[in-house]
XYZ file of C-alpha atoms in Angstrom:
671
model
C 78.669 22.559 0.718
C 79.453 26.251 0.002
C 75.624 26.975 0.087
C 75.390 25.573 3.646
C 78.447 27.470 4.631
C 77.288 30.681 3.340
C 73.671 30.224 4.979
C 75.401 29.499 8.192
C 77.485 32.463 8.134
C 74.636 34.748 7.067
C 72.619 33.331 10.198
C 75.452 34.123 12.291
C 76.030 37.684 11.094
C 72.388 38.161 11.158
C 71.950 37.132 14.663
C 74.870 39.271 16.111
C 73.488 42.380 13.873
C 69.755 41.991 15.139
C 70.615 40.488 18.528
C 73.648 41.787 19.897
C 73.938 45.140 18.195
C 70.734 47.361 18.295
C 68.812 45.789 21.156
C 68.738 48.221 24.069
C 70.064 46.305 27.121
C 66.627 46.768 28.909
C 65.128 44.780 26.286
C 67.837 41.870 25.619
C 66.923 38.643 24.092
C 67.536 36.845 27.594
C 65.848 39.505 29.646
C 64.342 38.056 33.024
C 60.397 38.161 33.111
C 60.342 41.714 34.651
C 62.853 44.098 33.293
C 65.558 45.529 35.960
C 66.135 48.914 36.724
C 69.554 50.593 35.674
C 72.189 50.745 38.335
C 71.100 53.226 40.800
C 73.385 56.041 41.583
C 74.994 56.053 44.810
C 73.050 58.189 47.299
C 72.697 59.197 50.780
C 69.912 57.616 52.835
C 66.396 59.433 51.980
C 65.512 61.764 54.839
C 61.716 62.587 55.008
C 60.864 65.704 52.986
C 59.288 68.479 55.480
C 56.722 70.729 53.887
C 56.085 73.067 56.494
C 52.562 74.347 55.569
C 53.119 77.344 57.828
C 56.644 78.044 58.058
C 55.745 81.545 59.669
C 52.977 82.106 62.474
C 50.714 85.058 61.583
C 48.234 84.253 64.525
C 49.627 86.651 66.672
C 50.466 90.255 66.143
C 53.814 92.051 67.331
C 54.134 92.651 70.862
C 54.478 95.937 72.811
C 57.647 95.132 74.713
C 60.458 95.922 73.945
C 59.300 98.142 71.009
C 56.201 100.089 72.042
C 55.444 101.192 68.413
C 55.598 97.652 66.988
C 51.634 97.016 67.024
C 51.651 100.026 64.811
C 53.986 99.128 62.116
C 53.774 96.878 59.247
C 55.616 93.558 59.634
C 58.080 92.355 57.321
C 57.343 89.317 54.947
C 59.584 88.071 52.708
C 58.810 87.826 48.710
C 58.120 84.451 47.224
C 61.144 82.641 46.091
C 60.777 82.171 42.482
C 64.171 80.397 41.597
C 65.047 76.825 41.033
C 66.391 74.969 44.205
C 69.989 74.553 44.374
C 69.672 70.697 44.317
C 68.653 71.067 40.579
C 72.099 72.417 39.745
C 73.961 69.779 41.940
C 72.332 66.887 39.877
C 73.237 68.203 36.634
C 76.349 66.830 35.118
C 77.451 67.078 31.345
C 74.218 68.821 30.308
C 71.943 65.890 31.891
C 69.825 65.665 34.847
C 69.817 62.192 36.013
C 66.763 61.313 38.548
C 65.438 58.486 40.267
C 61.709 58.627 40.983
C 62.279 59.606 44.539
C 64.456 62.572 43.580
C 61.926 63.624 40.990
C 59.299 63.775 43.875
C 61.795 65.678 46.180
C 62.495 68.288 43.622
C 58.637 68.738 42.607
C 57.892 69.398 46.163
C 60.788 71.910 46.503
C 59.897 73.702 43.187
C 56.185 73.157 42.488
C 54.619 76.666 41.804
C 51.248 74.995 42.826
C 52.538 74.543 46.372
C 54.208 77.830 46.407
C 50.930 79.300 45.655
C 48.977 76.880 48.193
C 51.341 77.745 51.034
C 49.801 81.001 51.456
C 46.401 79.954 52.413
C 47.434 78.564 55.686
C 49.180 81.849 56.181
C 45.819 83.719 55.239
C 43.986 81.391 57.637
C 46.406 82.520 60.663
C 45.631 86.128 59.643
C 42.084 85.535 60.036
C 42.443 83.923 63.367
C 44.508 87.072 64.303
C 41.471 89.151 63.080
C 38.687 87.088 64.751
C 40.786 87.100 68.002
C 39.823 90.990 67.952
C 36.462 90.245 67.749
C 35.425 90.546 64.034
C 34.951 88.373 61.272
C 37.987 86.196 60.304
C 37.639 85.839 56.515
C 37.142 83.480 53.923
C 39.634 80.417 53.367
C 39.753 78.193 50.139
C 38.010 75.093 50.861
C 36.050 76.665 53.986
C 32.345 77.275 53.587
C 32.108 79.660 56.193
C 34.195 83.044 56.338
C 32.345 83.706 59.891
C 29.265 83.206 61.500
C 26.043 84.827 60.019
C 24.204 85.031 63.222
C 23.175 88.717 64.160
C 24.694 88.729 67.788
C 26.379 91.620 69.415
C 30.001 92.057 68.264
C 32.287 93.008 70.943
C 35.795 94.433 70.476
C 38.230 92.095 72.697
C 41.209 94.324 72.076
C 41.424 97.127 74.650
C 40.861 100.945 73.179
C 42.230 103.994 74.996
C 40.983 107.278 73.824
C 42.466 110.591 74.654
C 41.173 113.787 74.038
C 42.959 117.068 74.625
C 41.581 120.574 73.947
C 42.024 124.238 74.385
C 39.073 126.470 73.704
C 39.317 130.173 74.000
C 36.062 132.262 73.427
C 34.641 135.791 73.265
C 31.109 135.915 73.567
C 28.865 138.961 72.800
C 26.416 139.482 75.925
C 23.179 140.555 75.305
C 22.388 141.167 79.014
C 25.442 142.288 80.994
C 23.813 142.511 84.228
C 22.538 139.066 84.324
C 25.929 137.906 83.119
C 27.443 139.766 85.860
C 29.711 141.688 83.420
C 29.320 144.867 84.360
C 26.637 147.724 83.864
C 27.726 149.215 80.664
C 24.621 150.228 78.789
C 26.125 152.363 76.007
C 28.511 149.621 74.556
C 28.269 145.798 73.723
C 29.924 143.629 76.282
C 31.845 140.608 76.008
C 32.158 137.603 77.861
C 35.564 135.945 77.643
C 35.887 132.026 78.511
C 38.756 129.767 78.457
C 38.439 126.047 78.892
C 41.072 123.318 78.713
C 40.019 119.711 78.637
C 41.831 116.324 78.911
C 39.954 113.090 78.915
C 40.861 109.656 79.013
C 38.658 106.505 78.280
C 39.551 102.704 78.430
C 37.180 100.247 76.790
C 37.412 96.533 76.372
C 34.861 93.761 75.416
C 34.933 90.178 76.911
C 34.272 86.696 75.607
C 31.153 86.337 78.351
C 29.467 89.033 76.573
C 30.544 91.747 78.742
C 31.829 95.362 77.980
C 33.874 97.299 80.555
C 34.586 101.138 80.096
C 36.281 103.742 82.704
C 36.998 107.122 81.992
C 38.811 109.948 83.573
C 37.732 113.577 82.126
C 39.474 116.928 83.593
C 38.393 120.357 82.734
C 39.714 123.559 83.767
C 37.770 126.877 82.893
C 37.915 130.562 83.656
C 35.753 133.408 82.440
C 35.480 137.108 83.176
C 32.083 136.708 84.678
C 31.797 137.358 88.393
C 29.048 135.013 88.710
C 30.918 131.812 88.952
C 31.741 130.497 92.455
C 35.471 129.322 91.504
C 37.030 131.181 88.751
C 39.263 129.633 87.364
C 37.755 126.086 88.049
C 38.807 122.742 88.021
C 36.569 119.814 87.851
C 37.609 116.105 87.631
C 35.369 113.186 86.966
C 35.836 109.432 87.305
C 33.454 106.870 85.505
C 33.571 102.895 85.888
C 30.887 100.920 84.410
C 30.026 97.607 82.441
C 27.332 96.398 80.122
C 26.458 92.578 80.229
C 24.322 90.914 77.424
C 21.809 88.732 79.193
C 19.924 86.948 76.054
C 21.170 87.542 72.700
C 24.992 87.710 73.091
C 25.325 85.918 76.212
C 28.190 83.211 76.945
C 31.299 82.551 75.637
C 30.167 79.907 73.164
C 28.303 82.566 71.110
C 31.071 85.241 71.410
C 33.981 83.009 70.453
C 32.246 81.745 67.318
C 34.187 83.442 64.895
C 37.501 82.595 66.538
C 36.382 78.782 66.617
C 35.163 78.973 63.121
C 38.672 80.716 62.014
C 40.745 78.014 63.866
C 38.756 75.190 62.046
C 39.365 77.153 58.687
C 43.111 77.027 59.481
C 42.879 73.189 59.699
C 40.826 73.240 56.414
C 43.606 75.371 54.914
C 46.308 72.477 56.422
C 44.008 69.899 54.680
C 44.167 71.918 51.387
C 47.725 72.186 51.415
C 47.879 68.256 51.962
C 45.633 67.739 48.904
C 47.757 69.917 46.901
C 51.107 68.115 48.120
C 49.218 64.759 47.174
C 48.223 65.898 43.634
C 51.841 67.333 43.015
C 53.514 63.957 44.098
C 50.915 61.788 42.339
C 51.361 63.919 38.964
C 55.267 63.762 39.308
C 55.294 60.002 39.715
C 52.947 59.697 36.597
C 55.071 61.941 34.751
C 58.302 60.303 35.642
C 57.010 56.990 34.715
C 55.678 58.336 31.579
C 58.987 59.854 30.624
C 60.541 56.198 31.393
C 58.323 54.843 29.180
C 58.207 57.330 26.427
C 62.313 57.091 26.343
C 62.150 53.219 26.046
C 59.578 53.393 23.383
C 61.769 55.571 21.496
C 64.497 52.935 21.708
C 61.747 50.237 20.793
C 60.884 52.167 17.622
C 64.464 52.572 16.577
C 64.746 48.730 16.872
C 61.458 48.558 14.769
C 63.003 50.756 12.208
C 66.466 49.020 12.083
C 64.604 45.570 11.725
C 62.397 46.981 8.835
C 65.475 48.651 7.122
C 67.323 45.273 7.074
C 64.454 43.483 5.709
C 63.876 46.292 2.807
C 67.573 45.913 2.190
C 67.247 42.072 1.973
C 64.375 42.124 -0.200
C 65.959 44.759 -2.538
C 68.979 42.171 -2.835
C 66.935 39.345 -3.659
C 64.716 41.300 -6.100
C 68.002 42.220 -7.902
C 69.087 38.545 -8.196
C 65.398 37.369 -9.374
C 64.368 35.665 -6.171
C 61.721 37.847 -4.927
C 58.690 39.449 -6.399
C 58.567 43.510 -6.703
C 55.439 43.221 -4.437
C 57.329 41.949 -1.504
C 59.799 44.932 -1.996
C 57.290 47.413 -1.973
C 55.533 46.026 1.163
C 58.707 45.997 3.173
C 59.308 49.560 2.047
C 56.062 50.553 3.288
C 56.504 48.692 6.579
C 59.844 50.753 6.755
C 57.893 54.066 6.360
C 55.255 53.284 8.951
C 57.940 52.382 11.400
C 59.774 55.600 10.660
C 56.562 57.462 11.192
C 55.857 55.566 14.493
C 59.638 56.564 15.678
C 58.770 60.142 14.958
C 55.698 60.214 16.889
C 57.470 58.317 19.878
C 60.353 61.047 19.805
C 57.605 63.644 19.843
C 56.052 62.094 22.993
C 59.289 61.790 24.719
C 60.122 65.483 23.971
C 56.646 66.258 25.619
C 56.941 64.245 28.562
C 60.355 65.571 29.124
C 58.849 69.028 29.142
C 56.200 67.999 31.366
C 58.412 66.575 34.119
C 60.823 69.572 33.727
C 57.688 71.698 34.378
C 56.831 69.593 37.516
C 60.138 69.855 39.319
C 61.425 73.439 38.484
C 59.779 77.068 39.300
C 61.350 78.305 35.919
C 61.979 75.637 33.259
C 63.545 78.371 31.395
C 66.580 79.061 33.683
C 69.733 79.162 31.822
C 71.090 75.890 33.466
C 67.958 73.923 33.006
C 66.189 74.901 29.865
C 68.505 72.675 27.286
C 69.264 70.000 29.724
C 68.212 66.570 28.834
C 66.248 64.375 31.950
C 67.534 60.809 32.144
C 65.443 58.774 34.445
C 67.735 56.349 36.416
C 64.849 53.683 36.977
C 62.799 51.353 34.958
C 59.592 50.199 36.519
C 59.297 47.067 38.177
C 56.718 45.007 39.709
C 55.663 46.524 43.259
C 54.698 44.562 46.106
C 51.110 44.278 47.021
C 49.963 47.266 48.822
C 45.878 46.776 48.648
C 44.057 46.652 51.628
C 42.791 43.056 52.785
C 39.200 43.997 51.607
C 37.538 46.956 49.883
C 36.006 47.805 53.041
C 39.186 48.235 54.981
C 40.350 50.449 52.057
C 37.205 52.642 52.077
C 37.961 53.088 56.183
C 41.356 54.159 55.394
C 40.116 56.607 52.831
C 37.650 58.088 55.045
C 40.259 58.767 57.783
C 42.935 60.124 55.444
C 41.442 61.753 52.285
C 41.873 65.795 52.605
C 38.408 66.598 51.284
C 36.513 64.523 53.599
C 38.597 66.415 56.608
C 37.695 69.660 55.182
C 33.821 68.760 54.738
C 33.851 67.494 58.384
C 35.385 70.682 59.569
C 32.867 72.830 57.573
C 30.158 70.728 59.513
C 31.725 71.645 62.835
C 31.671 75.145 61.745
C 28.039 74.851 60.451
C 26.957 73.527 64.048
C 28.810 76.677 65.700
C 26.930 79.003 63.362
C 23.771 77.086 64.007
C 23.863 77.427 67.781
C 24.891 81.265 67.224
C 21.535 81.963 65.211
C 19.360 79.989 67.495
C 21.006 82.479 70.371
C 20.102 85.576 67.891
C 16.656 84.568 68.052
C 16.430 86.015 71.622
C 15.625 89.673 72.324
C 18.298 91.891 73.351
C 18.724 92.615 77.020
C 21.479 94.518 78.167
C 22.144 95.228 81.795
C 24.448 98.448 82.494
C 25.735 99.483 85.760
C 27.894 102.852 86.208
C 29.763 104.371 89.092
C 30.949 108.125 89.083
C 32.622 110.601 91.416
C 33.126 114.227 90.796
C 35.599 116.705 92.326
C 35.367 120.606 91.902
C 37.701 123.267 93.120
C 39.236 126.568 92.012
C 40.076 130.010 93.012
C 37.413 131.636 95.409
C 37.383 135.376 95.774
C 36.190 136.756 99.270
C 34.207 140.198 99.682
C 33.416 142.244 102.856
C 30.199 144.377 102.502
C 29.404 147.789 104.456
C 26.201 149.723 104.740
C 26.696 153.236 103.679
C 24.268 156.187 103.186
C 22.881 156.122 99.591
C 20.603 158.349 97.603
C 18.588 161.036 99.798
C 14.980 160.555 100.479
C 12.541 163.111 98.847
C 9.428 164.519 99.583
C 6.134 164.800 97.415
C 7.292 167.456 95.355
C 10.635 165.631 94.769
C 12.505 167.429 97.026
C 15.342 166.092 99.415
C 14.765 165.778 102.964
C 17.522 166.762 105.036
C 18.900 164.251 107.090
C 17.226 161.174 105.394
C 18.933 158.723 102.990
C 18.559 155.349 101.579
C 20.496 152.753 102.867
C 23.473 151.557 100.458
C 25.817 148.668 100.327
C 29.546 148.945 99.549
C 31.404 145.510 98.308
C 35.289 145.506 99.387
C 37.251 142.989 97.773
C 38.995 140.655 100.234
C 41.797 137.973 99.799
C 41.565 135.049 97.088
C 41.460 131.424 98.455
C 42.997 129.253 95.913
C 42.487 125.538 95.188
C 43.345 123.461 92.173
C 43.787 120.131 90.669
C 44.827 118.520 93.658
C 41.789 119.682 95.420
C 39.395 118.625 92.898
C 41.004 115.018 93.099
C 40.981 114.780 96.716
C 37.397 115.561 96.543
C 36.797 112.872 93.573
C 38.589 109.891 95.724
C 36.710 110.973 98.941
C 33.578 110.291 97.102
C 32.117 113.515 98.057
C 29.660 113.283 95.180
C 29.084 109.870 94.274
C 26.922 108.912 91.368
C 25.286 105.393 91.041
C 23.158 104.175 88.050
C 21.658 100.923 86.958
C 19.686 100.102 83.938
C 18.245 97.464 81.833
C 17.631 97.888 78.440
C 15.253 95.215 76.452
C 14.969 95.424 72.785
C 12.044 93.064 71.488
C 11.971 92.960 67.472
C 8.341 92.040 66.497
C 7.992 89.114 64.218
C 11.646 88.644 64.244
C 11.857 87.686 60.546
C 15.359 88.413 60.077
C 16.691 86.508 62.711
C 14.389 83.708 61.858
C 15.724 83.699 58.154
C 19.393 83.412 59.461
C 18.324 80.306 61.802
C 16.619 78.765 58.951
C 19.311 79.349 56.491
C 21.932 77.942 58.969
C 19.714 74.689 59.193
C 19.527 74.465 55.631
C 23.032 74.896 55.170
C 23.862 72.140 57.780
C 21.674 69.683 56.188
C 23.216 70.584 52.794
C 26.651 70.253 54.338
C 25.634 66.517 55.621
C 24.466 65.786 52.109
C 27.670 66.806 50.562
C 29.618 64.819 53.136
C 27.987 61.713 51.879
C 28.501 62.965 48.431
C 31.848 63.163 49.189
C 31.925 59.835 50.764
C 30.377 58.184 47.869
C 32.811 59.766 45.371
C 35.820 58.438 47.579
C 34.245 55.002 47.613
C 34.205 55.045 43.956
C 37.563 56.424 43.315
C 39.041 53.549 45.666
C 37.075 51.085 43.883
C 38.196 52.218 40.554
C 41.965 52.495 41.586
C 41.637 49.017 43.232
C 40.499 47.377 40.129
C 43.069 49.304 38.075
C 45.832 48.202 40.267
C 44.400 44.306 40.082
C 43.905 44.411 36.414
C 47.357 46.140 35.691
C 48.768 43.248 37.974
C 47.230 40.515 35.631
C 48.185 42.688 32.547
C 51.707 42.705 33.365
C 51.901 38.934 34.079
C 49.948 38.320 30.687
C 52.511 40.851 28.981
C 55.475 38.992 30.697
C 54.143 35.600 29.542
C 53.694 36.894 26.098
C 57.364 38.195 26.133
C 58.668 35.018 27.143
C 56.799 32.965 24.406
C 57.831 35.632 21.722
C 61.426 35.068 22.955
C 61.134 31.156 22.693
C 59.703 31.850 19.244
C 62.555 33.967 18.152
C 65.031 31.566 19.497
C 63.248 28.698 17.527
C 63.233 30.668 14.362
C 67.089 31.557 14.349
C 67.918 27.778 14.936
C 65.427 26.787 11.917
C 67.227 29.745 9.691
C 70.551 28.127 10.754
C 69.333 24.684 9.989
C 67.922 26.226 6.239
C 64.247 25.610 7.442
C 63.474 29.221 7.493
C 64.025 32.797 5.865
C 65.382 35.884 6.524
C 62.062 37.640 6.412
C 60.650 35.123 9.187
C 63.616 35.894 11.557
C 63.100 39.749 11.155
C 59.407 39.055 11.707
C 59.748 37.272 14.845
C 62.357 39.855 15.925
C 59.700 42.687 15.362
C 57.147 40.867 17.241
C 59.494 40.245 20.062
C 60.498 44.092 20.314
C 56.685 44.811 20.332
C 56.319 42.401 22.938
C 58.968 43.884 25.390
C 57.339 47.291 24.405
C 54.098 45.980 25.731
C 55.542 44.625 28.869
C 57.184 47.956 29.809
C 53.844 49.775 29.143
C 51.944 47.288 31.502
C 54.678 47.692 33.968
C 54.651 51.610 33.717
C 50.775 51.476 33.943
C 51.132 49.377 36.976
C 53.302 51.659 38.774
C 51.194 54.490 38.128
C 48.138 52.733 39.238
C 49.829 52.138 42.328
C 50.329 55.992 42.611
C 46.774 56.406 41.951
C 45.505 54.103 44.428
C 47.709 55.320 47.215
C 46.126 58.820 46.198
C 42.757 57.206 46.743
C 43.298 56.057 50.048
C 45.009 59.135 51.287
C 48.566 57.423 51.924
C 50.725 59.233 49.153
C 52.664 61.317 51.586
C 53.651 58.607 54.001
C 54.747 56.131 51.370
C 56.767 58.908 49.719
C 58.288 60.009 53.045
C 56.711 63.462 53.280
C 55.878 65.234 56.357
C 53.706 68.293 57.013
C 54.091 70.690 59.838
C 51.105 71.550 62.070
C 52.558 75.160 61.774
C 51.834 75.929 65.668
C 55.654 76.185 66.114
C 56.535 77.108 62.703
C 58.907 74.198 62.494
C 58.199 70.787 60.732
C 57.338 68.326 63.353
C 58.768 64.862 62.227
C 56.387 62.709 63.977
C 53.584 64.490 62.040
C 52.844 62.936 58.576
C 49.692 65.023 57.947
C 48.024 68.017 59.574
C 46.128 66.995 62.427
C 48.051 63.520 63.138
C 50.552 62.595 65.820
C 52.732 59.581 65.356
C 50.866 58.320 62.168
C 47.400 58.242 63.741
C 44.649 60.418 62.915
C 44.033 62.790 66.099
C 40.627 64.120 66.710
C 38.903 62.473 63.740
C 37.008 59.967 65.774
C 34.705 62.707 66.837
C 33.718 63.345 63.367
C 30.454 61.638 62.213
C 31.912 59.475 59.144
C 34.671 58.031 61.359
C 32.351 56.557 63.873
C 33.196 53.039 64.815
C 36.071 53.028 62.272
C 38.874 52.733 64.617
């Protein structure tokens, strides 16, 4: 009677110790089929996270008004923020950072250094648009195959250029023939000619996207000299030139001359898609890191349970060895099991610390910040079976991936750029024919001095002997200076605008390259590049199909794995309950009870691992079909206004529907 009472008492103590004490609430004996998450914290409704891919617009330079010097001064660009967002501090309590999965995603989007670095690429693409709008090459963009067109078409400067020249020239020139130069008749000394010239010239030049260059010039010169040979001294000359050049073959038309601008704008879209890809990668990696930390944390509890069970088995076996009811080998076997379980616990604790650091790095810019470095991350959710998110068929999933995956959109834009470059290289095969026309008008004025001539007796006439003949003289001329007629800049401008001295010029310049091998090489390279891009697009489509297929299969298999693990845990729970009842009735042993308890703990750990795999497979499937951002309520601004557009889920979309992609080859017929 006493033996039966002692056995029942021991069974009750063992049941309370093994079941009620060390077992984690997530792995209780009466746990439902799917472990439930811990009670969630009270939180405000989730607002979509707005990731502005370009919170600043660098496609336009500073305006002249009201600051005329603004275009000639550098703009102010803020330094990157390298400190953690304030939300991290707000979520830390008593040295612990309690996080839900959505909070982890939001913190990662706020603090991921990958996103901080990637955010600069759309800004670089904006700058490339600004540069291409001036008429040059935009520049390279990560993910873009073309930095600009390779075609050898004439490049025009679309920014007006005003050139002003002001010069003052004062010279003293030694004259070899003073009589011819009109400076005097001195024969015994070297005569100098003094010249003074002032010049003020202004020119305006601008190119246009039609292949036209316009120019106008206004030149003014004032000169004076000591020479008496000039009609006006000093003189003022004004000239007005107006003309244009038009490319007729190579370089003709807007489609050719806007090629680099259109490529730069497409590259800006590519930068948006690359930013989207980084956001998708960040979200997916954060979700995976979160659930890996959840599993690692719960796995530590599982291994602690295993150590507790093994310790109790070892202690029980030692007592039975002391009273002579158990062989020493059984004690050694129990001690070996205890050592193995302790080793597994150390491994689980190590993995937990590693996964905690991985998640900490994902959600912070500076994991060594004093308020974060020693903080423990406590996940507030446990994985649960998600609702079915798979597309009705694999074909439907592939269509969704084709419409949403960023790398396919990038390649499609590269194809558009290739078509632009191909058309430009085809135009560059033509000869260069330039039509030029110019009109000019000249005005000349200045001070003009009048003179009076009088005939006077000159040298006497001599006879054959050289003696003067009285009364006969050679006639001479006496010049008497008169009043000076003054005229200046106003008179020259009057003559200029009255078109007194017009000049009209029209010319056609034709340049024909013989054999034209350079242009042929550019065109052939453009054709080959376009074909290569088409092949790469198909290659990316195949890779996307494989990715969708693999993640689709993994998601399906993981659902089945969860069902199997849940069923195994239920059966193991029933086995443990039955073994407890048998022990209470004296039909079992402590060893068997502890063994079934260990098996139950392992089954619960297996179920949790299967659930973690399932939610991670869900995240990977959403990544594969390109719906990661919309599922996690993340928006990306289109960057035209510099503000996040709430209706826009990803760049190039509006109200959740992809805009413009129906024109892309791989989306044809997939509406």
